[in-house]
Every structure is written in C-alpha cells, then in structure tokens.
Amino acid sequence: MTNRTHGPARPLLVRVVFALLLYLTIEGISLAGLAILRKARGIQYFPAATKLRPGARKALDKYLVAKQGTVATMDAELGWVRAPNPEINAAGMRDDREHRPEPDSGVLRISAFGDSFTYGSDVKLGENWAKVISSTDPSIEILNYGVGGYGLDQAYLRYLKVGAAHHPRVVFIGFMSENIARNVNVYRGFYSPAFADFFFTKPRFISRGPKLELIPNPLKTLADYRRLSTNESEVLPTVGKFDFHFIGQYGAGTFDFSPSVRLGKMIAGRIRKSRQIAIFKSDGTYNEESEAYALTLQLFDTFHAKVLADGALPVIIVFPDLGDQHDSRSGRPRRYAALLRYFESKGYRYVDALDALKPVEDRYSVADLSVKWGHYSQVGNSLVARHILQRLSDDSLNTTRGVDRALDRANDSSNRH
C-alpha cells in the first residue's frame, strides 16, 4: 500500500516558511534602515527615556565616588555650578581675585549672567570678552557669573540668588541663541546626544498666564543621584515629566534585540515629536508660536523687571553660536530676529554680538573666530569685547553718571507702562 502525506501538513509548513521569510525580510529591511539612519543622519537607537547614555553613566558613577565634579558640581536650586578651580573666586565668579561688596570709587561695576558664552569657555581667563573689556577700560569691572550649559532660566535664578550681593550698576543678561531650547529642558540627555556625558538636571519655569511658575530641580542631593544611578528606568521618566524634549523619547524593552522593534520605536518617537509645536521653523528661525519662544519672552520680561527693581540697568547681550555665524555668511536671516524685534518693541537695551563678527567675515573664517563648541576664540572674544565697549560708549553707559541717567529714563518708562 502506498503511504500518503496528510493533506493539512504541507499547507501549514508553507505558511510557517512564508511567515519566517516575511519576518526575516522585515528584520533585514529594518536593519538596513537603522544603518542608513546611522550613517546618513547620525541617528542611532538609544532608549533615553529609561537609560543613561554611556558617557553620562560613567560621569555619574565617577561623580558619586568623588562627590565633586572637575568642571561642574551639583547645586540643589540651580542644577549645577562651576566646580572650584583657580579661575573661580569665593563668590563663584570667573575671576582670580575677590571683589568687595561695593565697587571702588569711579569704577562702573557690571555683573554678567548667562551660559558658557558669557563665561568665555575654552579661552584663558584674560582672553574672555569680559576681562578684555576691563583691561581695555579699567574704569569698568565685570563680575562674570556665567556657567556653562545654563539656560536663561538658570541665569535668572542665579541672579536672584547672588545678583545683588555686589551692587552692580549694570547687569548683562547673556543669551546664546540656542538657549531658547534649554528653557523648556530639564535633563540634557532628552534634548541632544551632544550632551552625552552630562547627567545633572535643572529647574525650569512654565507659564501660568501672566506669571511664571518654577518647577524645581528634580534631583537635588547626592541621594537623588544615587537613585538615578541604581534605578534609572524609574527616575528618568519622572525627570521627563516637565521636559519638552522628553515627548520624543522611547524606553528600553524586552524585544529590543529586534531591528524592526528598534526602528518602530524611533519612528513612533519622531511622530510624537512632530505633533508638538516646534521650537524652530523649517528655515531654522525661532517659531513665535512655540512654548519655548513665549516662555523665553516671559523670562526676559521678568529678568529685566527684577534688575530694574534692584536699582541696576539691564542690558541684554545676544551671543550667536556656530550655526548663526555660518548662516550669516550664507546670507540667511538671523534665527533670533524675532527676539530682537521684541526687544525693540519693549525698549530693552541689547547688544547683538553677531554685529561684532559680521564686519570681519572677509578677514576671518568661522574657525578663526571660534573654538570648541562654537565658543569664541581669543580673536572672537576680542572683537565681541570691543563691540560691547563701543556700544556702551555710544549710549553713554561707560560711566556711573551715564548709567544713572539711563536708569532714570528706564524707570520713568517702566512706570508709564
């Protein structure tokens, strides 16, 4: 008798083989897609919603052992401050000498608050723009409170903490153009892989109508950071609760071995992010409809009003970053042009440092004017210092008498409004 194969067995085998081939095809296409994204766009899979980046993990574990950073150290209110070094004085300023609470007679004291562009990172102390101004005109001294990585929110909070202690007559509010995105950020790992080794968190403000509400720094103590180290998958989502950039992140999962799962998470994250009102328009300029832009205006208004109330004259210093320099040379509009228009509408005094760099574009390359992270080189700092000093002189703000007159006018204008 002839043996016969049971009928249903062959169709089942065909279906299994087809399903396996389909799965392998999908996985292969997904793997190729991941490779293309990595090579062409520099985009890699990383579950930042639940996992510290390797550099941040290493830096955090080192910090917990040493209980002190080499560049920055924890601050419960501000997020972080500069770690002690020979260029940081007892008051936390970038200076190699101490300053008395009151300036010397005949000296115009200016305090500067902002990020690394205010601090003058990657050049020597005597080469940063603030020191160059003081050395060029000894009747002006600048107390530099800049801290690398700060947003305008942290600069304002630092002013509230220490700004009036040394009785400045003028307060420089430093703002690097990319800071707009930092004002809606809590943890840098959600914002950009460029901060791959940074683990500190920060406070931020949210708008409550005409008022700002402070969302305190979520990780304030060494115990908090130990908890982050041992339980990152639970801590990071709580940190991301008020972080604009968290919405596009995704977490680690059991099936991350699958290229299609990894690619699917990345696509889903992009879709979620695309549903937000973007901080920048397609041409790179500020989106005036975004939360970040509205919050930045409110921060400037609040900062400006507080400085005036404290009896000092606020002057905003806008620092262009590397992209702004390239845009200028390509004839593209300034991405922060809307912000400058706002300052003009409010009557705020400001200095745009791009105006110091633009006239010399035929003499110097971007590389001549910039160093690491786009911070200004010695040449760039010198040009910025000269421009700020000239603007102060043009507006008669290079003497205490001139500042007093400007303060009277500013207070009259503020009272009228």
PDB file of N, CA, C and O in Angstrom, residues 307-376:
ATOM      1  N   VAL A 307      15.865  93.261  37.590  1.00  0.00           N
ATOM      2  CA  VAL A 307      17.107  94.036  37.615  1.00  0.00           C
ATOM      3  C   VAL A 307      16.801  95.517  37.849  1.00  0.00           C
ATOM      4  O   VAL A 307      17.443  96.182  38.669  1.00  0.00           O
ATOM      5  N   LEU A 308      15.808  96.030  37.128  1.00  0.00           N
ATOM      6  CA  LEU A 308      15.416  97.430  37.315  1.00  0.00           C
ATOM      7  C   LEU A 308      14.936  97.681  38.748  1.00  0.00           C
ATOM      8  O   LEU A 308      15.289  98.701  39.362  1.00  0.00           O
ATOM      9  N   ALA A 309      14.150  96.768  39.269  1.00  0.00           N
ATOM     10  CA  ALA A 309      13.642  96.926  40.635  1.00  0.00           C
ATOM     11  C   ALA A 309      14.767  96.938  41.658  1.00  0.00           C
ATOM     12  O   ALA A 309      14.656  97.564  42.718  1.00  0.00           O
ATOM     13  N   ASP A 310      15.861  96.257  41.333  1.00  0.00           N
ATOM     14  CA  ASP A 310      17.020  96.206  42.227  1.00  0.00           C
ATOM     15  C   ASP A 310      17.930  97.423  42.071  1.00  0.00           C
ATOM     16  O   ASP A 310      18.967  97.513  42.733  1.00  0.00           O
ATOM     17  N   GLY A 311      17.565  98.345  41.179  1.00  0.00           N
ATOM     18  CA  GLY A 311      18.337  99.572  41.032  1.00  0.00           C
ATOM     19  C   GLY A 311      19.490  99.491  40.059  1.00  0.00           C
ATOM     20  O   GLY A 311      20.400 100.332  40.095  1.00  0.00           O
ATOM     21  N   ALA A 312      19.479  98.490  39.165  1.00  0.00           N
ATOM     22  CA  ALA A 312      20.533  98.360  38.163  1.00  0.00           C
ATOM     23  C   ALA A 312      19.926  98.439  36.763  1.00  0.00           C
ATOM     24  O   ALA A 312      18.708  98.269  36.586  1.00  0.00           O
ATOM     25  N   LEU A 313      20.763  98.707  35.794  1.00  0.00           N
ATOM     26  CA  LEU A 313      20.313  98.831  34.408  1.00  0.00           C
ATOM     27  C   LEU A 313      20.531  97.511  33.680  1.00  0.00           C
ATOM     28  O   LEU A 313      21.663  97.040  33.562  1.00  0.00           O
ATOM     29  N   PRO A 314      19.467  96.886  33.172  1.00  0.00           N
ATOM     30  CA  PRO A 314      19.639  95.640  32.419  1.00  0.00           C
ATOM     31  C   PRO A 314      20.047  95.907  30.967  1.00  0.00           C
ATOM     32  O   PRO A 314      19.467  96.775  30.306  1.00  0.00           O
ATOM     33  N   VAL A 315      21.037  95.155  30.500  1.00  0.00           N
ATOM     34  CA  VAL A 315      21.457  95.195  29.104  1.00  0.00           C
ATOM     35  C   VAL A 315      21.586  93.750  28.631  1.00  0.00           C
ATOM     36  O   VAL A 315      22.342  92.969  29.219  1.00  0.00           O
ATOM     37  N   ILE A 316      20.842  93.392  27.617  1.00  0.00           N
ATOM     38  CA  ILE A 316      20.856  92.020  27.092  1.00  0.00           C
ATOM     39  C   ILE A 316      21.990  91.878  26.081  1.00  0.00           C
ATOM     40  O   ILE A 316      22.144  92.709  25.193  1.00  0.00           O
ATOM     41  N   ILE A 317      22.789  90.820  26.228  1.00  0.00           N
ATOM     42  CA  ILE A 317      23.851  90.510  25.267  1.00  0.00           C
ATOM     43  C   ILE A 317      23.471  89.216  24.565  1.00  0.00           C
ATOM     44  O   ILE A 317      23.374  88.159  25.195  1.00  0.00           O
ATOM     45  N   VAL A 318      23.235  89.277  23.263  1.00  0.00           N
ATOM     46  CA  VAL A 318      22.887  88.088  22.480  1.00  0.00           C
ATOM     47  C   VAL A 318      24.156  87.553  21.824  1.00  0.00           C
ATOM     48  O   VAL A 318      24.846  88.277  21.097  1.00  0.00           O
ATOM     49  N   PHE A 319      24.459  86.287  22.090  1.00  0.00           N
ATOM     50  CA  PHE A 319      25.654  85.655  21.541  1.00  0.00           C
ATOM     51  C   PHE A 319      25.259  84.682  20.426  1.00  0.00           C
ATOM     52  O   PHE A 319      24.532  83.720  20.677  1.00  0.00           O
ATOM     53  N   PRO A 320      25.713  84.897  19.199  1.00  0.00           N
ATOM     54  CA  PRO A 320      25.443  83.932  18.129  1.00  0.00           C
ATOM     55  C   PRO A 320      26.296  82.679  18.304  1.00  0.00           C
ATOM     56  O   PRO A 320      27.428  82.759  18.788  1.00  0.00           O
ATOM     57  N   ASP A 321      25.746  81.536  17.952  1.00  0.00           N
ATOM     58  CA  ASP A 321      26.528  80.309  18.027  1.00  0.00           C
ATOM     59  C   ASP A 321      27.145  80.002  16.666  1.00  0.00           C
ATOM     60  O   ASP A 321      27.102  80.823  15.734  1.00  0.00           O
ATOM     61  N   LEU A 322      27.712  78.817  16.547  1.00  0.00           N
ATOM     62  CA  LEU A 322      28.406  78.427  15.325  1.00  0.00           C
ATOM     63  C   LEU A 322      27.479  78.471  14.117  1.00  0.00           C
ATOM     64  O   LEU A 322      27.835  78.965  13.046  1.00  0.00           O
ATOM     65  N   GLY A 323      26.248  77.950  14.292  1.00  0.00           N
ATOM     66  CA  GLY A 323      25.284  77.947  13.198  1.00  0.00           C
ATOM     67  C   GLY A 323      24.908  79.348  12.760  1.00  0.00           C
ATOM     68  O   GLY A 323      24.731  79.608  11.564  1.00  0.00           O
ATOM     69  N   ASP A 324      24.804  80.256  13.713  1.00  0.00           N
ATOM     70  CA  ASP A 324      24.474  81.645  13.376  1.00  0.00           C
ATOM     71  C   ASP A 324      25.566  82.281  12.533  1.00  0.00           C
ATOM     72  O   ASP A 324      25.277  83.051  11.608  1.00  0.00           O
ATOM     73  N   GLN A 325      26.809  81.963  12.847  1.00  0.00           N
ATOM     74  CA  GLN A 325      27.915  82.502  12.049  1.00  0.00           C
ATOM     75  C   GLN A 325      27.863  81.977  10.620  1.00  0.00           C
ATOM     76  O   GLN A 325      28.044  82.729   9.658  1.00  0.00           O
ATOM     77  N   HIS A 326      27.620  80.682  10.479  1.00  0.00           N
ATOM     78  CA  HIS A 326      27.528  80.098   9.130  1.00  0.00           C
ATOM     79  C   HIS A 326      26.332  80.672   8.371  1.00  0.00           C
ATOM     80  O   HIS A 326      26.430  80.955   7.168  1.00  0.00           O
ATOM     81  N   ASP A 327      25.198  80.834   9.070  1.00  0.00           N
ATOM     82  CA  ASP A 327      24.013  81.416   8.427  1.00  0.00           C
ATOM     83  C   ASP A 327      24.303  82.824   7.934  1.00  0.00           C
ATOM     84  O   ASP A 327      23.871  83.212   6.832  1.00  0.00           O
ATOM     85  N   SER A 328      25.011  83.599   8.728  1.00  0.00           N
ATOM     86  CA  SER A 328      25.339  84.967   8.346  1.00  0.00           C
ATOM     87  C   SER A 328      26.167  84.998   7.074  1.00  0.00           C
ATOM     88  O   SER A 328      25.923  85.805   6.166  1.00  0.00           O
ATOM     89  N   ARG A 329      27.116  84.100   6.969  1.00  0.00           N
ATOM     90  CA  ARG A 329      27.987  84.056   5.788  1.00  0.00           C
ATOM     91  C   ARG A 329      27.250  83.541   4.560  1.00  0.00           C
ATOM     92  O   ARG A 329      27.692  83.779   3.430  1.00  0.00           O
ATOM     93  N   SER A 330      26.151  82.829   4.789  1.00  0.00           N
ATOM     94  CA  SER A 330      25.361  82.306   3.674  1.00  0.00           C
ATOM     95  C   SER A 330      24.210  83.235   3.299  1.00  0.00           C
ATOM     96  O   SER A 330      23.419  82.913   2.411  1.00  0.00           O
ATOM     97  N   GLY A 331      24.111  84.353   3.998  1.00  0.00           N
ATOM     98  CA  GLY A 331      23.057  85.313   3.682  1.00  0.00           C
ATOM     99  C   GLY A 331      21.703  84.957   4.228  1.00  0.00           C
ATOM    100  O   GLY A 331      20.695  85.558   3.836  1.00  0.00           O
ATOM    101  N   ARG A 332      21.630  83.981   5.139  1.00  0.00           N
ATOM    102  CA  ARG A 332      20.350  83.597   5.721  1.00  0.00           C
ATOM    103  C   ARG A 332      19.988  84.549   6.872  1.00  0.00           C
ATOM    104  O   ARG A 332      20.870  85.150   7.482  1.00  0.00           O
ATOM    105  N   PRO A 333      18.709  84.662   7.175  1.00  0.00           N
ATOM    106  CA  PRO A 333      18.286  85.576   8.257  1.00  0.00           C
ATOM    107  C   PRO A 333      18.754  85.087   9.619  1.00  0.00           C
ATOM    108  O   PRO A 333      18.987  83.881   9.819  1.00  0.00           O
ATOM    109  N   ARG A 334      18.885  85.991  10.553  1.00  0.00           N
ATOM    110  CA  ARG A 334      19.244  85.618  11.921  1.00  0.00           C
ATOM    111  C   ARG A 334      18.090  84.842  12.527  1.00  0.00           C
ATOM    112  O   ARG A 334      16.942  85.282  12.488  1.00  0.00           O
ATOM    113  N   ARG A 335      18.395  83.693  13.086  1.00  0.00           N
ATOM    114  CA  ARG A 335      17.302  82.855  13.585  1.00  0.00           C
ATOM    115  C   ARG A 335      16.587  83.494  14.770  1.00  0.00           C
ATOM    116  O   ARG A 335      15.445  83.152  15.071  1.00  0.00           O
ATOM    117  N   TYR A 336      17.246  84.427  15.436  1.00  0.00           N
ATOM    118  CA  TYR A 336      16.658  85.092  16.593  1.00  0.00           C
ATOM    119  C   TYR A 336      16.159  86.491  16.262  1.00  0.00           C
ATOM    120  O   TYR A 336      15.945  87.315  17.166  1.00  0.00           O
ATOM    121  N   ALA A 337      15.929  86.792  14.976  1.00  0.00           N
ATOM    122  CA  ALA A 337      15.486  88.129  14.563  1.00  0.00           C
ATOM    123  C   ALA A 337      14.191  88.538  15.264  1.00  0.00           C
ATOM    124  O   ALA A 337      14.017  89.699  15.640  1.00  0.00           O
ATOM    125  N   ALA A 338      13.276  87.593  15.457  1.00  0.00           N
ATOM    126  CA  ALA A 338      12.008  87.912  16.128  1.00  0.00           C
ATOM    127  C   ALA A 338      12.255  88.387  17.557  1.00  0.00           C
ATOM    128  O   ALA A 338      11.546  89.274  18.060  1.00  0.00           O
ATOM    129  N   LEU A 339      13.254  87.799  18.206  1.00  0.00           N
ATOM    130  CA  LEU A 339      13.588  88.195  19.568  1.00  0.00           C
ATOM    131  C   LEU A 339      14.111  89.630  19.604  1.00  0.00           C
ATOM    132  O   LEU A 339      13.739  90.416  20.482  1.00  0.00           O
ATOM    133  N   LEU A 340      14.935  89.998  18.637  1.00  0.00           N
ATOM    134  CA  LEU A 340      15.454  91.366  18.576  1.00  0.00           C
ATOM    135  C   LEU A 340      14.320  92.363  18.340  1.00  0.00           C
ATOM    136  O   LEU A 340      14.310  93.452  18.930  1.00  0.00           O
ATOM    137  N   ARG A 341      13.375  91.982  17.497  1.00  0.00           N
ATOM    138  CA  ARG A 341      12.221  92.867  17.267  1.00  0.00           C
ATOM    139  C   ARG A 341      11.426  93.059  18.552  1.00  0.00           C
ATOM    140  O   ARG A 341      10.919  94.157  18.828  1.00  0.00           O
ATOM    141  N   TYR A 342      11.313  91.999  19.325  1.00  0.00           N
ATOM    142  CA  TYR A 342      10.596  92.091  20.593  1.00  0.00           C
ATOM    143  C   TYR A 342      11.311  93.053  21.547  1.00  0.00           C
ATOM    144  O   TYR A 342      10.670  93.892  22.207  1.00  0.00           O
ATOM    145  N   PHE A 343      12.636  92.927  21.630  1.00  0.00           N
ATOM    146  CA  PHE A 343      13.399  93.829  22.488  1.00  0.00           C
ATOM    147  C   PHE A 343      13.158  95.293  22.091  1.00  0.00           C
ATOM    148  O   PHE A 343      12.981  96.162  22.945  1.00  0.00           O
ATOM    149  N   GLU A 344      13.160  95.534  20.796  1.00  0.00           N
ATOM    150  CA  GLU A 344      12.951  96.906  20.310  1.00  0.00           C
ATOM    151  C   GLU A 344      11.551  97.402  20.656  1.00  0.00           C
ATOM    152  O   GLU A 344      11.365  98.565  21.043  1.00  0.00           O
ATOM    153  N   SER A 345      10.571  96.511  20.540  1.00  0.00           N
ATOM    154  CA  SER A 345       9.195  96.920  20.858  1.00  0.00           C
ATOM    155  C   SER A 345       9.024  97.240  22.334  1.00  0.00           C
ATOM    156  O   SER A 345       8.182  98.064  22.709  1.00  0.00           O
ATOM    157  N   LYS A 346       9.828  96.596  23.184  1.00  0.00           N
ATOM    158  CA  LYS A 346       9.754  96.817  24.624  1.00  0.00           C
ATOM    159  C   LYS A 346      10.704  97.914  25.099  1.00  0.00           C
ATOM    160  O   LYS A 346      10.647  98.307  26.274  1.00  0.00           O
ATOM    161  N   GLY A 347      11.571  98.385  24.215  1.00  0.00           N
ATOM    162  CA  GLY A 347      12.538  99.401  24.606  1.00  0.00           C
ATOM    163  C   GLY A 347      13.693  98.853  25.418  1.00  0.00           C
ATOM    164  O   GLY A 347      14.374  99.606  26.132  1.00  0.00           O
ATOM    165  N   TYR A 348      13.941  97.543  25.306  1.00  0.00           N
ATOM    166  CA  TYR A 348      15.042  96.926  26.049  1.00  0.00           C
ATOM    167  C   TYR A 348      16.378  97.255  25.370  1.00  0.00           C
ATOM    168  O   TYR A 348      16.485  97.218  24.141  1.00  0.00           O
ATOM    169  N   ARG A 349      17.373  97.544  26.174  1.00  0.00           N
ATOM    170  CA  ARG A 349      18.718  97.740  25.636  1.00  0.00           C
ATOM    171  C   ARG A 349      19.339  96.373  25.359  1.00  0.00           C
ATOM    172  O   ARG A 349      19.309  95.487  26.217  1.00  0.00           O
ATOM    173  N   TYR A 350      19.907  96.216  24.183  1.00  0.00           N
ATOM    174  CA  TYR A 350      20.557  94.944  23.852  1.00  0.00           C
ATOM    175  C   TYR A 350      21.737  95.175  22.924  1.00  0.00           C
ATOM    176  O   TYR A 350      21.834  96.192  22.235  1.00  0.00           O
ATOM    177  N   VAL A 351      22.646  94.199  22.948  1.00  0.00           N
ATOM    178  CA  VAL A 351      23.791  94.182  22.040  1.00  0.00           C
ATOM    179  C   VAL A 351      23.792  92.831  21.351  1.00  0.00           C
ATOM    180  O   VAL A 351      23.755  91.790  22.023  1.00  0.00           O
ATOM    181  N   ASP A 352      23.800  92.822  20.041  1.00  0.00           N
ATOM    182  CA  ASP A 352      23.876  91.580  19.270  1.00  0.00           C
ATOM    183  C   ASP A 352      25.333  91.367  18.879  1.00  0.00           C
ATOM    184  O   ASP A 352      25.886  92.104  18.063  1.00  0.00           O
ATOM    185  N   ALA A 353      25.965  90.365  19.471  1.00  0.00           N
ATOM    186  CA  ALA A 353      27.389  90.128  19.234  1.00  0.00           C
ATOM    187  C   ALA A 353      27.691  89.723  17.794  1.00  0.00           C
ATOM    188  O   ALA A 353      28.852  89.797  17.364  1.00  0.00           O
ATOM    189  N   LEU A 354      26.671  89.298  17.034  1.00  0.00           N
ATOM    190  CA  LEU A 354      26.925  88.994  15.627  1.00  0.00           C
ATOM    191  C   LEU A 354      27.354  90.251  14.878  1.00  0.00           C
ATOM    192  O   LEU A 354      28.081  90.168  13.886  1.00  0.00           O
ATOM    193  N   ASP A 355      26.917  91.411  15.366  1.00  0.00           N
ATOM    194  CA  ASP A 355      27.322  92.670  14.743  1.00  0.00           C
ATOM    195  C   ASP A 355      28.809  92.943  14.924  1.00  0.00           C
ATOM    196  O   ASP A 355      29.382  93.778  14.223  1.00  0.00           O
ATOM    197  N   ALA A 356      29.435  92.254  15.871  1.00  0.00           N
ATOM    198  CA  ALA A 356      30.884  92.374  16.047  1.00  0.00           C
ATOM    199  C   ALA A 356      31.637  91.465  15.082  1.00  0.00           C
ATOM    200  O   ALA A 356      32.767  91.764  14.683  1.00  0.00           O
ATOM    201  N   LEU A 357      31.011  90.344  14.712  1.00  0.00           N
ATOM    202  CA  LEU A 357      31.683  89.342  13.890  1.00  0.00           C
ATOM    203  C   LEU A 357      31.401  89.505  12.399  1.00  0.00           C
ATOM    204  O   LEU A 357      32.247  89.189  11.557  1.00  0.00           O
ATOM    205  N   LYS A 358      30.221  89.979  12.074  1.00  0.00           N
ATOM    206  CA  LYS A 358      29.823  90.091  10.668  1.00  0.00           C
ATOM    207  C   LYS A 358      30.740  90.987   9.840  1.00  0.00           C
ATOM    208  O   LYS A 358      31.100  90.621   8.705  1.00  0.00           O
ATOM    209  N   PRO A 359      31.166  92.150  10.347  1.00  0.00           N
ATOM    210  CA  PRO A 359      32.014  93.029   9.517  1.00  0.00           C
ATOM    211  C   PRO A 359      33.385  92.456   9.160  1.00  0.00           C
ATOM    212  O   PRO A 359      34.039  92.979   8.260  1.00  0.00           O
ATOM    213  N   VAL A 360      33.805  91.402   9.856  1.00  0.00           N
ATOM    214  CA  VAL A 360      35.151  90.860   9.597  1.00  0.00           C
ATOM    215  C   VAL A 360      35.084  89.496   8.910  1.00  0.00           C
ATOM    216  O   VAL A 360      36.072  88.758   8.902  1.00  0.00           O
ATOM    217  N   GLU A 361      33.930  89.168   8.327  1.00  0.00           N
ATOM    218  CA  GLU A 361      33.785  87.843   7.705  1.00  0.00           C
ATOM    219  C   GLU A 361      34.714  87.647   6.522  1.00  0.00           C
ATOM    220  O   GLU A 361      35.050  86.505   6.177  1.00  0.00           O
ATOM    221  N   ASP A 362      35.137  88.744   5.890  1.00  0.00           N
ATOM    222  CA  ASP A 362      36.066  88.609   4.770  1.00  0.00           C
ATOM    223  C   ASP A 362      37.512  88.465   5.234  1.00  0.00           C
ATOM    224  O   ASP A 362      38.379  88.078   4.448  1.00  0.00           O
ATOM    225  N   ARG A 363      37.774  88.747   6.490  1.00  0.00           N
ATOM    226  CA  ARG A 363      39.134  88.660   7.033  1.00  0.00           C
ATOM    227  C   ARG A 363      39.372  87.376   7.818  1.00  0.00           C
ATOM    228  O   ARG A 363      40.486  86.859   7.860  1.00  0.00           O
ATOM    229  N   TYR A 364      38.322  86.893   8.490  1.00  0.00           N
ATOM    230  CA  TYR A 364      38.466  85.728   9.351  1.00  0.00           C
ATOM    231  C   TYR A 364      37.470  84.647   8.958  1.00  0.00           C
ATOM    232  O   TYR A 364      36.323  84.950   8.620  1.00  0.00           O
ATOM    233  N   SER A 365      37.902  83.400   9.030  1.00  0.00           N
ATOM    234  CA  SER A 365      36.988  82.282   8.829  1.00  0.00           C
ATOM    235  C   SER A 365      36.243  82.020  10.134  1.00  0.00           C
ATOM    236  O   SER A 365      36.614  82.538  11.197  1.00  0.00           O
ATOM    237  N   VAL A 366      35.197  81.194  10.061  1.00  0.00           N
ATOM    238  CA  VAL A 366      34.482  80.806  11.274  1.00  0.00           C
ATOM    239  C   VAL A 366      35.439  80.106  12.232  1.00  0.00           C
ATOM    240  O   VAL A 366      35.385  80.300  13.452  1.00  0.00           O
ATOM    241  N   ALA A 367      36.344  79.306  11.677  1.00  0.00           N
ATOM    242  CA  ALA A 367      37.328  78.602  12.511  1.00  0.00           C
ATOM    243  C   ALA A 367      38.279  79.575  13.206  1.00  0.00           C
ATOM    244  O   ALA A 367      38.747  79.301  14.315  1.00  0.00           O
ATOM    245  N   ASP A 368      38.558  80.715  12.577  1.00  0.00           N
ATOM    246  CA  ASP A 368      39.409  81.726  13.215  1.00  0.00           C
ATOM    247  C   ASP A 368      38.716  82.354  14.419  1.00  0.00           C
ATOM    248  O   ASP A 368      39.373  82.727  15.398  1.00  0.00           O
ATOM    249  N   LEU A 369      37.398  82.477  14.341  1.00  0.00           N
ATOM    250  CA  LEU A 369      36.638  83.190  15.367  1.00  0.00           C
ATOM    251  C   LEU A 369      36.086  82.277  16.455  1.00  0.00           C
ATOM    252  O   LEU A 369      35.600  82.759  17.476  1.00  0.00           O
ATOM    253  N   SER A 370      36.165  80.964  16.233  1.00  0.00           N
ATOM    254  CA  SER A 370      35.532  80.018  17.143  1.00  0.00           C
ATOM    255  C   SER A 370      36.485  78.890  17.514  1.00  0.00           C
ATOM    256  O   SER A 370      37.446  78.597  16.798  1.00  0.00           O
ATOM    257  N   VAL A 371      36.181  78.270  18.647  1.00  0.00           N
ATOM    258  CA  VAL A 371      36.924  77.093  19.077  1.00  0.00           C
ATOM    259  C   VAL A 371      35.906  76.007  19.409  1.00  0.00           C
ATOM    260  O   VAL A 371      34.843  75.940  18.800  1.00  0.00           O
ATOM    261  N   LYS A 372      36.202  75.166  20.390  1.00  0.00           N
ATOM    262  CA  LYS A 372      35.336  74.051  20.750  1.00  0.00           C
ATOM    263  C   LYS A 372      33.912  74.503  21.051  1.00  0.00           C
ATOM    264  O   LYS A 372      33.708  75.534  21.687  1.00  0.00           O
ATOM    265  N   TRP A 373      32.915  73.738  20.594  1.00  0.00           N
ATOM    266  CA  TRP A 373      31.500  74.003  20.829  1.00  0.00           C
ATOM    267  C   TRP A 373      31.041  75.330  20.239  1.00  0.00           C
ATOM    268  O   TRP A 373      29.956  75.819  20.546  1.00  0.00           O
ATOM    269  N   GLY A 374      31.867  75.955  19.415  1.00  0.00           N
ATOM    270  CA  GLY A 374      31.482  77.232  18.842  1.00  0.00           C
ATOM    271  C   GLY A 374      31.774  78.415  19.732  1.00  0.00           C
ATOM    272  O   GLY A 374      31.453  79.554  19.385  1.00  0.00           O
ATOM    273  N   HIS A 375      32.356  78.160  20.913  1.00  0.00           N
ATOM    274  CA  HIS A 375      32.768  79.274  21.763  1.00  0.00           C
ATOM    275  C   HIS A 375      33.767  80.141  21.006  1.00  0.00           C
ATOM    276  O   HIS A 375      34.470  79.662  20.114  1.00  0.00           O
ATOM    277  N   TYR A 376      33.837  81.401  21.367  1.00  0.00           N
ATOM    278  CA  TYR A 376      34.680  82.321  20.620  1.00  0.00           C
ATOM    279  C   TYR A 376      36.151  82.115  20.961  1.00  0.00           C
ATOM    280  O   TYR A 376      36.511  81.855  22.112  1.00  0.00           O
TER     281      TYR A 376
END
